[in-house]
XYZ file of C-alpha atoms in Angstrom:
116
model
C 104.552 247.139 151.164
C 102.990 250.363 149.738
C 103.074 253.759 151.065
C 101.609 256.768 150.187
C 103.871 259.789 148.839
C 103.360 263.104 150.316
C 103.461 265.705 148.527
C 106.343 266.963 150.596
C 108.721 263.994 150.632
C 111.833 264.346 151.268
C 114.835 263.423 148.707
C 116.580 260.736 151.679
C 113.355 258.718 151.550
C 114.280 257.682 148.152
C 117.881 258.248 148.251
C 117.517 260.826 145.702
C 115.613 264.343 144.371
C 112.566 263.419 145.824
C 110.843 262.814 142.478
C 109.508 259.484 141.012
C 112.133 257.750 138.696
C 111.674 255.553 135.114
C 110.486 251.783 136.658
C 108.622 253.287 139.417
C 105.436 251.235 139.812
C 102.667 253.316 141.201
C 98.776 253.160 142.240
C 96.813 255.960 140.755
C 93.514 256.562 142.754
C 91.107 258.995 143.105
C 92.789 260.299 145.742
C 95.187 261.597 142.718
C 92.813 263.138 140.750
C 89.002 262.748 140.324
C 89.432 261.408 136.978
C 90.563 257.736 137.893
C 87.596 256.684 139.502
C 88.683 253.527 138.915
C 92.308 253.071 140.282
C 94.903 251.953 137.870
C 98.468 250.437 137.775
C 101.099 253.224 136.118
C 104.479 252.080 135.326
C 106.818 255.484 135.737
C 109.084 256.336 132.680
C 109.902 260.075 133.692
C 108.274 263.002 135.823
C 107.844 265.775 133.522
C 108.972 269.109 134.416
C 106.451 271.252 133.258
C 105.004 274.148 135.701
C 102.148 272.691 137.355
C 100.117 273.683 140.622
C 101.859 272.575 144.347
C 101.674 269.250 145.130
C 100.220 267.982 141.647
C 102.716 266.294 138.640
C 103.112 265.564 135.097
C 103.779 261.628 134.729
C 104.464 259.895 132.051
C 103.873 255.989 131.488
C 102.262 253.182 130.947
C 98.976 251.776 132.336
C 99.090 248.415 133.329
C 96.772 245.842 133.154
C 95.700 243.224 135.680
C 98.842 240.748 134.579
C 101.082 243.966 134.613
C 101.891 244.263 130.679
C 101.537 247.540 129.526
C 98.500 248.212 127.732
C 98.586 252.083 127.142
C 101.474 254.862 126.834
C 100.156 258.209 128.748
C 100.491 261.388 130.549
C 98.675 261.746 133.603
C 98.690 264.630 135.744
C 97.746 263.955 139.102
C 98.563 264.783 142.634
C 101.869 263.672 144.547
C 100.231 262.990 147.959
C 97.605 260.748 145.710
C 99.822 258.344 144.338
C 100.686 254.821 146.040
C 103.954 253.302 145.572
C 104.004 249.942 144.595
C 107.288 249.330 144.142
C 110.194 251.189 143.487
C 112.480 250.698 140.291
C 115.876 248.553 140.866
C 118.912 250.712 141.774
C 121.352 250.927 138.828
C 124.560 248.957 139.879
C 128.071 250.597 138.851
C 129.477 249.286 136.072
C 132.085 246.221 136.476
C 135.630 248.111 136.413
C 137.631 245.059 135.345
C 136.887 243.148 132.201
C 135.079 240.269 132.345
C 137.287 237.083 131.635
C 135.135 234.928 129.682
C 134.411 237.218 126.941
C 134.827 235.543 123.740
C 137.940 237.080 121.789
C 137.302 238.036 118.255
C 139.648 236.314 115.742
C 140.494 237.155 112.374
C 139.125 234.836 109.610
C 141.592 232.250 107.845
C 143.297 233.584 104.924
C 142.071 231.605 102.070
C 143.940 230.304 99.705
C 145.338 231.995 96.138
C 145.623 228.833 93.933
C 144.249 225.581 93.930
């Protein structure tokens, strides 16, 4: 399923500040900006903060090709409301609180011996 993302959104649509997060697998068409007349595949590592106009971003990534390996690192600045989410990134799971049993325990080496 992909959906558009208004420029807008809300932060409970995502289940958190509103703004794209690293994994984030997006569409980039021209509906983004004129410049990607041809759309491409952009895999999300961070939204840049820098002061931009409403509604448009500062995204860095990669470009994907057809078999989804990246191909190209860049910064694209483009409009929210342009962009097509793919697919979100996996939510982070909290960390296991107990130790995990199986863990190998690390043992000292055998002395060796003095004399022969």
């Amino acid at each position: 399923m992909t959906r558009h993302l208004p420029a807008d959104r809300t932060p409970t649509e995502r289940g958190h500040d509103g703004q794209l997060r690293a994994g984030d697998l997006v569409r980039v068409t021209r509906r983004a900006s004129v410049q990607f007349h041809r759309s491409i595949m952009f895999r999300v590592i961070r939204e840049l903060d820098w002061t931009t106009y409403d509604g448009w971003v500062w995204l860095d990534g990669y470009q994907l090709d057809i078999q989804g390996h990246a191909v190209t690192r860049r910064s694209i600045f483009v409009q929210r409301a342009g962009l097509t989410l793919v697919r979100a990134a996996p939510r982070q799971t909290a960390a296991r609180s107990t130790p995990n049993p199986t863990r190998a325990v690390r043992r000292q080496p055998a002395a060796l011996p003095t004399h022969w």
